[in-house]
CSV table of C-alpha atoms and ligand atoms in Angstrom, one decimal:
chain,number,residue,atom,x,y,z
A,1,MET,CA,-18.6,-5.0,39.0
A,2,THR,CA,-16.1,-5.9,36.4
A,3,HIS,CA,-16.3,-5.3,32.6
A,4,ILE,CA,-14.4,-6.6,29.7
A,5,LEU,CA,-12.3,-4.6,27.3
A,6,ASP,CA,-13.6,-6.1,24.2
A,7,GLY,CA,-10.6,-6.4,21.8
A,8,LYS,CA,-12.6,-8.4,19.3
A,9,MET,CA,-15.2,-5.6,18.9
A,10,VAL,CA,-12.6,-2.7,18.8
A,11,ALA,CA,-10.4,-4.6,16.4
A,12,ALA,CA,-13.4,-5.0,14.0
A,13,LYS,CA,-13.9,-1.3,14.3
A,14,VAL,CA,-10.2,-0.6,13.5
A,15,LYS,CA,-10.2,-2.9,10.5
A,16,LYS,CA,-13.4,-1.3,9.2
A,17,GLU,CA,-11.7,2.1,9.6
A,18,VAL,CA,-8.7,0.9,7.7
A,19,ALA,CA,-10.8,-0.6,4.9
A,20,GLU,CA,-12.8,2.7,4.6
A,21,THR,CA,-9.7,4.9,4.7
A,22,LEU,CA,-8.0,2.9,2.0
A,23,LYS,CA,-11.1,3.0,-0.2
A,24,ALA,CA,-11.7,6.8,0.4
A,25,ASN,CA,-8.1,7.5,-0.6
A,26,GLY,CA,-7.9,5.1,-3.5
A,27,LEU,CA,-4.9,3.6,-1.8
A,28,HIS,CA,-3.8,0.1,-2.7
A,29,ALA,CA,-1.7,-1.3,0.1
A,30,SER,CA,0.2,-4.5,0.0
A,31,LEU,CA,1.9,-6.8,2.6
A,32,ALA,CA,4.5,-9.5,2.0
A,33,VAL,CA,4.6,-12.1,4.7
A,34,VAL,CA,7.7,-14.3,4.9
A,35,LEU,CA,7.1,-17.6,6.5
A,36,VAL,CA,10.1,-19.9,7.0
A,37,GLY,CA,9.6,-23.5,7.9
A,38,ASP,CA,6.7,-25.6,9.3
A,39,ASP,CA,6.0,-24.2,12.8
A,40,PRO,CA,2.2,-25.0,13.1
A,41,ALA,CA,1.4,-22.0,15.3
A,42,SER,CA,3.2,-19.6,12.8
A,43,HIS,CA,1.1,-21.1,10.0
A,44,ILE,CA,-2.1,-20.4,11.9
A,45,TYR,CA,-1.0,-16.8,12.7
A,46,VAL,CA,-0.1,-16.2,9.0
A,47,GLU,CA,-3.5,-17.5,7.9
A,48,HIS,CA,-5.1,-15.0,10.3
A,49,LYS,CA,-3.0,-12.2,8.8
A,50,ASN,CA,-4.1,-13.2,5.3
A,51,LYS,CA,-7.8,-13.1,6.5
A,52,ASP,CA,-7.3,-9.7,8.1
A,53,CYS,CA,-5.8,-8.3,4.9
A,54,GLU,CA,-8.7,-9.7,2.9
A,55,GLU,CA,-11.2,-8.0,5.2
A,56,CYS,CA,-9.4,-4.7,4.9
A,57,GLY,CA,-8.8,-4.8,1.2
A,58,VAL,CA,-5.0,-5.1,1.6
A,59,PHE,CA,-3.2,-7.2,-1.0
A,60,CYS,CA,-1.3,-9.9,0.9
A,61,ARG,CA,1.1,-12.5,-0.4
A,62,THR,CA,2.7,-15.1,1.8
A,63,HIS,CA,6.2,-16.2,0.7
A,64,TRP,CA,6.8,-19.6,2.2
A,65,MET,CA,10.3,-20.8,2.4
A,66,ASP,CA,11.8,-24.2,3.4
A,67,GLY,CA,13.1,-24.3,7.0
A,68,ASN,CA,16.3,-25.9,5.8
A,69,PHE,CA,17.3,-22.9,3.6
A,70,LYS,CA,20.4,-21.0,4.6
A,71,GLN,CA,20.0,-17.7,6.5
A,72,ASP,CA,21.7,-15.8,3.7
A,73,PHE,CA,19.3,-17.1,1.2
A,74,VAL,CA,16.3,-15.9,3.3
A,75,ALA,CA,18.0,-12.6,4.0
A,76,ASN,CA,18.6,-12.0,0.3
A,77,TYR,CA,15.0,-12.9,-0.4
A,78,VAL,CA,13.8,-10.3,2.1
A,79,GLN,CA,16.2,-7.8,0.4
A,80,SER,CA,14.5,-8.5,-2.9
A,81,LEU,CA,11.1,-7.7,-1.3
A,82,ALA,CA,12.6,-4.6,0.1
A,83,ARG,CA,13.5,-3.5,-3.4
A,84,ASN,CA,10.1,-4.4,-4.8
A,85,ASN,CA,8.3,-1.1,-5.3
A,86,ASP,CA,4.9,-2.9,-5.3
A,87,ILE,CA,5.3,-4.0,-1.7
A,88,ASP,CA,4.4,-1.6,1.2
A,89,GLY,CA,5.0,-3.7,4.2
A,90,ILE,CA,7.2,-6.7,5.0
A,91,LEU,CA,6.6,-9.1,7.9
A,92,VAL,CA,9.0,-11.9,8.7
A,93,GLN,CA,7.0,-14.3,10.8
A,94,LEU,CA,8.9,-15.3,14.0
A,95,PRO,CA,10.3,-17.5,15.3
A,96,LEU,CA,12.7,-18.3,12.5
A,97,PRO,CA,14.3,-21.8,12.4
A,98,GLU,CA,17.0,-22.2,15.1
A,99,HIS,CA,20.0,-22.1,12.7
A,100,MET,CA,19.1,-18.6,11.7
A,101,ASN,CA,20.0,-15.3,13.3
A,102,ALA,CA,16.7,-13.4,13.2
A,103,ALA,CA,18.3,-10.0,13.7
A,104,LYS,CA,20.4,-10.5,10.5
A,105,VAL,CA,17.2,-11.4,8.5
A,106,LEU,CA,15.1,-8.6,10.0
A,107,ALA,CA,17.9,-6.1,9.3
A,108,GLU,CA,17.1,-6.4,5.6
A,109,ILE,CA,13.6,-4.8,6.1
A,110,PRO,CA,13.8,-1.1,5.4
A,111,PRO,CA,12.2,1.0,8.1
A,112,GLU,CA,9.5,2.4,5.8
A,113,LYS,CA,8.3,-1.2,5.2
A,114,ASP,CA,8.8,-2.4,8.8
A,115,VAL,CA,5.2,-2.9,9.8
A,116,ASP,CA,6.2,-4.9,13.0
A,117,CYS,CA,8.4,-2.0,14.2
A,118,PHE,CA,11.3,-4.4,14.7
A,119,THR,CA,14.1,-2.4,13.0
A,120,THR,CA,16.6,-0.4,15.0
A,121,ALA,CA,15.6,2.8,13.2
A,122,ASN,CA,11.9,2.5,14.0
A,123,ILE,CA,12.6,1.4,17.6
A,124,GLY,CA,14.9,4.5,17.9
A,125,ARG,CA,12.1,6.8,16.6
A,126,LEU,CA,9.7,5.3,19.1
A,127,TYR,CA,11.9,6.0,22.1
A,128,SER,CA,12.8,9.5,21.0
A,129,GLY,CA,9.1,10.6,20.7
A,130,ASP,CA,9.0,10.5,16.9
A,131,ALA,CA,7.2,7.1,16.4
A,132,PHE,CA,6.4,6.2,12.8
A,133,LEU,CA,5.1,2.7,12.7
A,134,LYS,CA,4.4,1.5,16.2
A,135,PRO,CA,4.8,-2.1,17.5
A,136,CYS,CA,1.4,-3.8,17.1
A,137,THR,CA,0.7,-5.2,20.5
A,138,PRO,CA,1.5,-2.1,22.6
A,139,ALA,CA,-0.2,0.1,20.0
A,140,GLY,CA,-3.2,-2.2,20.2
A,141,VAL,CA,-3.3,-2.0,24.0
A,142,MET,CA,-3.2,1.8,23.8
A,143,ARG,CA,-6.0,2.0,21.3
A,144,LEU,CA,-8.1,-0.4,23.4
A,145,LEU,CA,-7.6,1.7,26.6
A,146,ASP,CA,-8.4,4.9,24.6
A,147,GLU,CA,-11.7,3.4,23.2
A,148,TYR,CA,-12.9,2.7,26.8
A,149,GLY,CA,-11.8,6.1,28.0
A,150,ILE,CA,-9.3,4.7,30.6
A,151,PRO,CA,-7.4,7.7,32.0
A,152,LEU,CA,-3.6,7.3,31.9
A,153,SER,CA,-2.2,10.7,32.7
A,154,GLY,CA,-0.6,10.7,36.2
A,155,LYS,CA,-1.8,7.1,36.8
A,156,HIS,CA,0.5,4.3,38.0
A,157,CYS,CA,0.9,1.8,35.2
A,158,VAL,CA,2.7,-1.4,36.0
A,159,VAL,CA,4.1,-3.5,33.1
A,160,ILE,CA,5.1,-7.0,33.9
A,161,GLY,CA,7.6,-8.1,31.3
A,162,ARG,CA,10.5,-6.4,29.6
A,163,SER,CA,10.6,-7.9,26.1
A,164,ASN,CA,11.6,-5.8,23.1
A,165,VAL,CA,8.3,-6.6,21.4
A,166,VAL,CA,5.8,-5.8,24.3
A,167,GLY,CA,7.1,-4.8,27.7
A,168,LYS,CA,9.6,-2.1,26.7
A,169,PRO,CA,7.6,-0.4,24.0
A,170,MET,CA,4.5,-0.6,26.1
A,171,ALA,CA,6.2,1.3,28.9
A,172,GLN,CA,7.3,4.0,26.3
A,173,LEU,CA,3.7,4.4,24.9
A,174,LEU,CA,2.3,4.7,28.4
A,175,LEU,CA,5.0,7.3,29.3
A,176,ASP,CA,4.0,9.2,26.1
A,177,GLU,CA,0.5,9.5,27.7
A,178,ASN,CA,2.0,10.9,30.9
A,179,ALA,CA,1.5,7.8,33.0
A,180,THR,CA,3.9,6.9,35.8
A,181,VAL,CA,5.4,3.6,34.7
A,182,THR,CA,7.0,0.8,36.6
A,183,VAL,CA,8.4,-2.1,34.6
A,184,CYS,CA,8.7,-5.4,36.5
A,185,HIS,CA,10.3,-8.7,35.4
A,186,SER,CA,11.4,-12.1,36.7
A,187,LYS,CA,14.0,-10.6,39.0
A,188,THR,CA,11.7,-7.9,40.6
A,189,GLU,CA,11.5,-8.1,44.3
A,190,ASN,CA,8.1,-7.5,46.0
A,191,LEU,CA,6.1,-7.9,42.8
A,192,ARG,CA,2.9,-8.3,44.7
A,193,ASP,CA,3.1,-4.9,46.4
A,194,ILE,CA,4.2,-3.1,43.2
A,195,CYS,CA,1.3,-4.6,41.3
A,196,ARG,CA,-1.1,-3.8,44.1
A,197,SER,CA,-0.4,-0.1,43.6
A,198,ALA,CA,-1.2,-0.2,39.9
A,199,ASP,CA,-4.1,1.7,38.5
A,200,VAL,CA,-3.4,-0.1,35.2
A,201,LEU,CA,-1.7,-3.5,35.4
A,202,ILE,CA,-0.3,-4.9,32.1
A,203,ALA,CA,0.7,-8.5,32.4
A,204,ALA,CA,3.1,-9.6,29.6
A,205,ALA,CA,5.2,-12.2,31.3
A,206,GLY,CA,3.9,-15.3,29.4
A,207,ASN,CA,3.4,-17.0,32.8
A,208,PRO,CA,-0.1,-18.5,33.4
A,209,GLY,CA,-1.5,-17.7,36.8
A,210,LEU,CA,1.2,-15.2,37.7
A,211,VAL,CA,-1.1,-12.5,38.6
A,212,THR,CA,-3.4,-13.5,41.5
A,213,ARG,CA,-6.2,-11.7,43.2
A,214,ASP,CA,-4.0,-10.4,46.1
A,215,MET,CA,-1.8,-8.5,43.5
A,216,VAL,CA,-4.6,-6.4,42.1
A,217,LYS,CA,-6.0,-3.2,43.6
A,218,ASP,CA,-9.8,-3.0,43.8
A,219,GLY,CA,-11.1,-1.3,40.7
A,220,ALA,CA,-7.8,-1.5,38.7
A,221,VAL,CA,-7.7,-2.1,35.0
A,222,ILE,CA,-6.0,-5.3,33.9
A,223,VAL,CA,-4.6,-5.8,30.4
A,224,ASP,CA,-3.6,-9.4,30.0
A,225,VAL,CA,-1.1,-9.8,27.2
A,226,GLY,CA,-0.3,-13.4,28.1
A,227,MET,CA,-1.0,-16.1,25.6
A,228,ASN,CA,-0.5,-19.4,27.2
A,229,ARG,CA,-2.0,-22.9,27.2
A,230,ASN,CA,-3.2,-24.3,30.5
A,231,ALA,CA,-3.0,-27.9,31.6
A,232,ASP,CA,-6.1,-28.7,29.5
A,233,GLY,CA,-4.6,-27.1,26.4
A,234,LYS,CA,-6.9,-24.1,26.7
A,235,LEU,CA,-5.7,-20.6,25.8
A,236,CYS,CA,-5.2,-18.5,28.9
A,237,GLY,CA,-3.5,-15.3,30.0
A,238,ASP,CA,-1.1,-14.4,32.8
A,239,CYS,CA,-3.9,-13.6,35.3
A,240,THR,CA,-6.3,-15.8,37.3
A,241,ARG,CA,-10.0,-15.4,37.0
A,242,GLU,CA,-10.1,-14.2,40.6
A,243,ALA,CA,-7.7,-11.4,39.7
A,244,TYR,CA,-10.0,-10.3,36.9
A,245,GLU,CA,-12.9,-10.3,39.3
A,246,VAL,CA,-11.4,-7.5,41.5
A,247,SER,CA,-10.7,-5.3,38.5
A,248,ARG,CA,-13.0,-2.7,37.0
A,249,PHE,CA,-12.0,-3.7,33.4
A,250,TYR,CA,-10.0,-6.6,32.1
A,251,THR,CA,-9.0,-8.0,28.7
A,252,PRO,CA,-10.2,-11.6,28.2
A,253,VAL,CA,-7.9,-14.2,26.7
A,254,PRO,CA,-8.8,-14.9,23.9
A,255,GLY,CA,-10.6,-11.9,22.6
A,256,GLY,CA,-8.7,-9.1,24.2
A,257,VAL,CA,-5.2,-8.0,23.1
A,258,GLY,CA,-4.7,-10.7,20.4
A,259,PRO,CA,-7.3,-9.2,17.9
A,260,MET,CA,-6.0,-5.7,18.6
A,261,THR,CA,-2.5,-6.8,17.6
A,262,ARG,CA,-3.7,-8.0,14.3
A,263,ALA,CA,-5.8,-4.9,13.7
A,264,MET,CA,-2.8,-2.6,14.4
A,265,LEU,CA,-0.8,-4.6,11.8
A,266,MET,CA,-3.5,-3.6,9.2
A,267,GLN,CA,-3.2,0.0,10.4
A,268,ASN,CA,0.6,-0.1,10.0
A,269,VAL,CA,0.4,-1.5,6.5
A,270,MET,CA,-2.0,1.3,5.5
A,271,MET,CA,0.3,3.9,7.1
A,272,ALA,CA,3.3,2.5,5.4
A,273,ALA,CA,1.5,2.6,2.0
A,274,ALA,CA,0.4,6.2,2.6
A,275,ASN,CA,3.9,7.2,3.8
A,276,ARG,CA,5.5,5.7,0.7
A,277,ARG,CA,3.2,7.7,-1.5
A,278,GLY,CA,3.5,10.9,0.5
A,279,LEU,CA,-0.2,10.8,1.3
A,280,ASP,CA,-1.7,12.4,4.4
A,281,LEU,CA,-4.6,10.2,5.5
A,282,ASN,CA,-6.0,12.3,8.3
A,283,TYR,CA,-6.5,9.1,10.2
A,284,LYS,CA,-7.2,8.8,13.9
A,285,GLY,CA,-4.2,6.5,14.6
A,286,GLU,CA,-1.9,8.6,12.5
A,287,ASN,CA,1.2,10.1,14.2
B,1,GUN,N1,5.3,-14.3,15.8
B,1,GUN,C1,4.4,-14.2,16.8
B,1,GUN,N2,3.9,-12.9,16.9
B,1,GUN,C2,4.5,-12.2,15.9
B,1,GUN,C3,4.4,-10.9,15.4
B,1,GUN,O1,3.7,-10.0,15.9
B,1,GUN,N3,5.2,-10.5,14.4
B,1,GUN,C4,6.1,-11.4,13.8
B,1,GUN,N4,6.8,-11.0,12.8
B,1,GUN,N5,6.2,-12.7,14.2
B,1,GUN,C5,5.4,-13.1,15.2
Protein backbone atom coordinates (compact mmCIF):
# COMPACT_ATOMS: atom_id res chain seq x y z
CA MET A 1 0.00 0.00 0.00
CA THR A 2 1.45 3.33 -1.03
CA HIS A 3 0.78 6.72 0.58
CA ILE A 4 1.54 10.24 -0.52
CA LEU A 5 3.85 12.64 1.27
CA ASP A 6 1.50 15.59 1.15
CA GLY A 7 3.70 18.61 0.48
CA LYS A 8 0.72 20.89 0.06
CA MET A 9 -0.55 20.08 3.52
CA VAL A 10 2.84 20.31 5.25
CA ALA A 11 3.68 23.54 3.40
CA ALA A 12 0.45 25.09 4.68
CA LYS A 13 1.49 24.05 8.21
CA VAL A 14 4.96 25.60 7.79
CA LYS A 15 3.52 28.85 6.43
CA LYS A 16 1.09 29.01 9.36
CA GLU A 17 4.01 28.48 11.76
CA VAL A 18 5.94 31.26 10.06
CA ALA A 19 2.96 33.64 10.22
CA GLU A 20 2.39 32.85 13.90
CA THR A 21 6.07 33.11 14.83
CA LEU A 22 6.42 36.49 13.11
CA LYS A 23 3.33 37.75 14.90
CA ALA A 24 4.34 36.37 18.30
CA ASN A 25 7.72 38.08 18.04
CA GLY A 26 6.40 41.34 16.59
CA LEU A 27 8.82 40.74 13.73
CA HIS A 28 8.29 42.53 10.42
CA ALA A 29 10.10 40.61 7.68
CA SER A 30 10.54 41.83 4.14
CA LEU A 31 11.58 40.19 0.89
CA ALA A 32 12.81 41.86 -2.31
CA VAL A 33 12.35 39.78 -5.44
CA VAL A 34 14.33 40.81 -8.51
CA LEU A 35 12.69 39.67 -11.74
CA VAL A 36 14.56 40.43 -14.94
CA GLY A 37 12.87 40.06 -18.30
CA ASP A 38 9.69 38.38 -19.49
CA ASP A 39 10.15 34.67 -18.92
CA PRO A 40 6.51 33.54 -18.43
CA ALA A 41 7.37 30.71 -15.99
CA SER A 42 9.43 33.10 -13.86
CA HIS A 43 6.53 35.54 -13.72
CA ILE A 44 4.25 32.77 -12.44
CA TYR A 45 6.82 31.63 -9.83
CA VAL A 46 7.19 35.21 -8.61
CA GLU A 47 3.41 35.61 -8.34
CA HIS A 48 3.35 32.50 -6.16
CA LYS A 49 6.08 33.94 -3.95
CA ASN A 50 4.12 37.16 -3.55
CA LYS A 51 1.06 35.17 -2.53
CA ASP A 52 3.06 33.12 -0.01
CA CYS A 53 4.41 36.32 1.53
CA GLU A 54 0.91 37.72 1.81
CA GLU A 55 -0.23 34.53 3.59
CA CYS A 56 2.67 34.71 6.04
CA GLY A 57 2.50 38.44 6.72
CA VAL A 58 5.86 39.05 5.03
CA PHE A 59 6.25 42.33 3.15
CA CYS A 60 7.21 41.53 -0.43
CA ARG A 61 8.14 43.82 -3.27
CA THR A 62 8.95 42.61 -6.77
CA HIS A 63 11.51 44.72 -8.62
CA TRP A 64 10.90 44.07 -12.30
CA MET A 65 13.69 45.03 -14.67
CA ASP A 66 13.83 45.08 -18.44
CA GLY A 67 15.55 42.00 -19.88
CA ASN A 68 17.67 44.25 -22.13
CA PHE A 69 19.37 45.98 -19.22
CA LYS A 70 23.09 45.52 -18.87
CA GLN A 71 24.37 43.03 -16.29
CA ASP A 72 26.20 45.76 -14.36
CA PHE A 73 23.04 47.78 -14.01
CA VAL A 74 21.18 44.81 -12.52
CA ALA A 75 24.15 43.97 -10.28
CA ASN A 76 24.27 47.58 -9.03
CA TYR A 77 20.56 47.47 -8.38
CA VAL A 78 20.96 44.31 -6.28
CA GLN A 79 23.78 46.09 -4.45
CA SER A 80 21.38 48.91 -3.57
CA LEU A 81 18.91 46.37 -2.16
CA ALA A 82 21.75 44.86 -0.17
CA ARG A 83 22.43 48.24 1.42
CA ASN A 84 18.76 48.91 2.16
CA ASN A 85 18.29 48.26 5.84
CA ASP A 86 14.52 47.70 5.44
CA ILE A 87 15.08 44.57 3.35
CA ASP A 88 15.74 41.23 5.06
CA GLY A 89 15.87 38.87 2.11
CA ILE A 90 16.84 39.24 -1.54
CA LEU A 91 15.86 36.74 -4.21
CA VAL A 92 17.04 37.12 -7.79
CA GLN A 93 14.70 34.99 -9.86
CA LEU A 94 16.57 32.63 -12.20
CA PRO A 95 17.15 32.19 -15.05
CA LEU A 96 18.53 35.62 -15.87
CA PRO A 97 18.62 36.68 -19.55
CA GLU A 98 21.34 34.88 -21.50
CA HIS A 99 23.64 37.88 -21.82
CA MET A 100 24.04 38.05 -18.05
CA ASN A 101 26.41 36.11 -15.85
CA ALA A 102 24.13 35.01 -13.01
CA ALA A 103 27.06 34.38 -10.64
CA LYS A 104 28.17 38.01 -10.96
CA VAL A 105 24.69 39.29 -10.11
CA LEU A 106 24.14 36.81 -7.26
CA ALA A 107 27.52 37.77 -5.78
CA GLU A 108 25.97 41.14 -4.83
CA ILE A 109 23.59 39.45 -2.37
CA PRO A 110 25.07 39.57 1.15
CA PRO A 111 24.98 36.15 2.87
CA GLU A 112 22.68 37.42 5.62
CA LYS A 113 20.02 38.29 3.01
CA ASP A 114 20.64 35.24 0.81
CA VAL A 115 17.31 33.44 1.29
CA ASP A 116 17.99 31.05 -1.63
CA CYS A 117 21.34 29.93 -0.14
CA PHE A 118 23.10 30.64 -3.44
CA THR A 119 26.10 32.59 -2.11
CA THR A 120 29.49 30.98 -1.67
CA ALA A 121 29.54 31.89 2.01
CA ASN A 122 26.22 30.18 2.77
CA ILE A 123 27.05 27.16 0.65
CA GLY A 124 30.37 26.89 2.52
CA ARG A 125 28.58 27.04 5.86
CA LEU A 126 26.18 24.32 4.72
CA TYR A 127 29.00 21.94 3.79
CA SER A 128 30.95 22.59 6.96
CA GLY A 129 28.09 21.72 9.30
CA ASP A 130 27.27 25.33 10.20
CA ALA A 131 24.27 25.96 7.96
CA PHE A 132 22.52 29.27 8.39
CA LEU A 133 19.92 29.70 5.62
CA LYS A 134 19.43 26.36 3.90
CA PRO A 135 18.62 25.88 0.20
CA CYS A 136 14.84 25.77 -0.05
CA THR A 137 14.19 22.58 -2.03
CA PRO A 138 16.50 20.24 -0.07
CA ALA A 139 15.39 21.82 3.22
CA GLY A 140 11.77 21.33 2.17
CA VAL A 141 12.40 17.66 1.40
CA MET A 142 14.00 17.19 4.82
CA ARG A 143 11.06 18.82 6.60
CA LEU A 144 8.59 16.69 4.64
CA LEU A 145 10.43 13.45 5.51
CA ASP A 146 10.59 14.55 9.14
CA GLU A 147 6.86 15.30 9.28
CA TYR A 148 6.10 11.73 8.18
CA GLY A 149 8.66 10.22 10.55
CA ILE A 150 10.72 8.67 7.74
CA PRO A 151 13.89 7.28 9.36
CA LEU A 152 17.17 8.37 7.75
CA SER A 153 19.93 7.38 10.16
CA GLY A 154 21.88 4.49 8.66
CA LYS A 155 19.53 4.28 5.68
CA HIS A 156 20.69 4.22 2.10
CA CYS A 157 19.55 7.41 0.38
CA VAL A 158 20.14 7.65 -3.34
CA VAL A 159 20.03 11.10 -4.93
CA ILE A 160 19.73 11.25 -8.72
CA GLY A 161 21.08 14.62 -9.86
CA ARG A 162 24.12 16.65 -8.85
CA SER A 163 22.99 20.24 -9.30
CA ASN A 164 24.23 22.93 -6.94
CA VAL A 165 20.65 23.85 -6.09
CA VAL A 166 19.22 20.40 -5.34
CA GLY A 167 21.39 17.28 -5.72
CA LYS A 168 24.56 18.36 -3.90
CA PRO A 169 22.96 20.16 -0.94
CA MET A 170 20.37 17.38 -0.68
CA ALA A 171 23.17 14.86 -0.21
CA GLN A 172 24.71 17.06 2.49
CA LEU A 173 21.48 17.46 4.48
CA LEU A 174 20.90 13.70 4.33
CA LEU A 175 24.47 13.09 5.51
CA ASP A 176 23.84 15.47 8.40
CA GLU A 177 21.06 13.07 9.46
CA ASN A 178 23.50 10.12 9.33
CA ALA A 179 22.14 8.61 6.12
CA THR A 180 24.45 6.70 3.81
CA VAL A 181 24.26 8.71 0.63
CA THR A 182 24.94 7.85 -2.99
CA VAL A 183 24.76 10.61 -5.59
CA CYS A 184 24.01 9.45 -9.13
CA HIS A 185 24.03 11.45 -12.34
CA SER A 186 23.87 11.18 -16.11
CA LYS A 187 27.20 9.30 -16.30
CA THR A 188 26.42 6.81 -13.52
CA GLU A 189 26.80 3.19 -14.57
CA ASN A 190 24.28 0.67 -13.34
CA LEU A 191 21.79 3.29 -12.17
CA ARG A 192 19.05 0.68 -11.91
CA ASP A 193 20.82 -1.49 -9.33
CA ILE A 194 21.99 1.48 -7.27
CA CYS A 195 18.45 2.87 -7.14
CA ARG A 196 17.07 -0.55 -6.29
CA SER A 197 19.13 -0.60 -3.12
CA ALA A 198 17.74 2.75 -1.94
CA ASP A 199 15.60 3.04 1.17
CA VAL A 200 14.93 6.62 0.15
CA LEU A 201 15.19 7.53 -3.53
CA ILE A 202 15.38 11.21 -4.39
CA ALA A 203 14.90 11.89 -8.08
CA ALA A 204 16.12 15.33 -9.14
CA ALA A 205 17.26 14.74 -12.69
CA GLY A 206 14.64 16.73 -14.58
CA ASN A 207 14.04 13.73 -16.80
CA PRO A 208 10.42 12.51 -17.06
CA GLY A 209 9.99 8.74 -16.81
CA LEU A 210 13.62 8.17 -15.75
CA VAL A 211 12.72 6.15 -12.67
CA THR A 212 10.74 3.06 -13.58
CA ARG A 213 9.21 0.36 -11.42
CA ASP A 214 12.17 -2.02 -11.75
CA MET A 215 14.45 0.65 -10.17
CA VAL A 216 12.53 0.87 -6.91
CA LYS A 217 12.83 -1.47 -3.94
CA ASP A 218 9.49 -2.63 -2.53
CA GLY A 219 8.49 -0.28 0.25
CA ALA A 220 11.07 2.41 -0.51
CA VAL A 221 10.30 6.10 -0.08
CA ILE A 222 10.34 8.15 -3.31
CA VAL A 223 10.88 11.89 -3.31
CA ASP A 224 10.25 13.17 -6.80
CA VAL A 225 11.83 16.60 -7.27
CA GLY A 226 11.34 16.51 -11.05
CA MET A 227 9.20 19.26 -12.52
CA ASN A 228 8.67 18.43 -16.17
CA ARG A 229 5.95 18.69 -18.79
CA ASN A 230 4.86 15.47 -20.50
CA ALA A 231 3.77 15.18 -24.14
CA ASP A 232 0.28 16.45 -23.19
CA GLY A 233 1.76 19.51 -21.49
CA LYS A 234 0.86 18.14 -18.05
CA LEU A 235 3.21 18.63 -15.11
CA CYS A 236 5.05 15.44 -14.17
CA GLY A 237 8.04 14.32 -12.13
CA ASP A 238 10.99 12.04 -12.91
CA CYS A 239 9.25 8.82 -11.86
CA THR A 240 6.58 6.73 -13.53
CA ARG A 241 3.24 5.98 -11.87
CA GLU A 242 4.25 2.31 -11.69
CA ALA A 243 7.39 3.31 -9.77
CA TYR A 244 5.27 5.18 -7.23
CA GLU A 245 3.08 2.12 -6.83
CA VAL A 246 5.86 -0.07 -5.39
CA SER A 247 6.88 2.60 -2.90
CA ARG A 248 5.61 2.96 0.67
CA PHE A 249 5.50 6.76 0.36
CA TYR A 250 5.98 9.10 -2.58
CA THR A 251 5.68 12.80 -3.27
CA PRO A 252 3.12 13.64 -5.99
CA VAL A 253 3.91 16.11 -8.77
CA PRO A 254 2.39 18.64 -8.40
CA GLY A 255 1.67 18.89 -4.67
CA GLY A 256 4.82 17.32 -3.22
CA VAL A 257 8.18 19.05 -3.19
CA GLY A 258 7.11 22.26 -5.01
CA PRO A 259 4.95 23.69 -2.21
CA MET A 260 7.63 22.74 0.34
CA THR A 261 10.25 24.75 -1.57
CA ARG A 262 8.02 27.81 -1.40
CA ALA A 263 7.28 27.30 2.30
CA MET A 264 10.99 27.03 3.12
CA LEU A 265 11.60 30.33 1.36
CA MET A 266 9.15 31.92 3.79
CA GLN A 267 10.99 30.27 6.68
CA ASN A 268 14.30 31.61 5.38
CA VAL A 269 12.95 35.15 5.10
CA MET A 270 11.78 34.92 8.70
CA MET A 271 15.16 33.53 9.84
CA ALA A 272 17.04 36.22 7.95
CA ALA A 273 14.87 38.92 9.54
CA ALA A 274 15.39 37.48 13.03
CA ASN A 275 19.13 37.07 12.50
CA ARG A 276 19.52 40.66 11.33
CA ARG A 277 17.85 41.82 14.55
CA GLY A 278 19.74 39.39 16.80
CA LEU A 279 16.44 37.70 17.73
CA ASP A 280 16.27 34.07 18.88
CA LEU A 281 12.90 32.74 17.66
CA ASN A 282 13.03 29.34 19.30
CA TYR A 283 11.56 27.98 16.08
CA LYS A 284 11.45 24.30 15.03
CA GLY A 285 13.38 24.81 11.81
CA GLU A 286 15.98 27.05 13.46
CA ASN A 287 19.61 25.95 13.27
N1 LIG B 1 14.01 29.82 -10.53
C1 LIG B 1 13.38 28.63 -10.38
N2 LIG B 1 13.43 28.23 -9.10
C2 LIG B 1 14.09 29.20 -8.42
C3 LIG B 1 14.46 29.37 -7.05
O1 LIG B 1 14.18 28.54 -6.19
N3 LIG B 1 15.14 30.51 -6.76
C4 LIG B 1 15.46 31.42 -7.69
N4 LIG B 1 16.14 32.49 -7.29
N5 LIG B 1 15.14 31.29 -8.97
C5 LIG B 1 14.46 30.19 -9.33
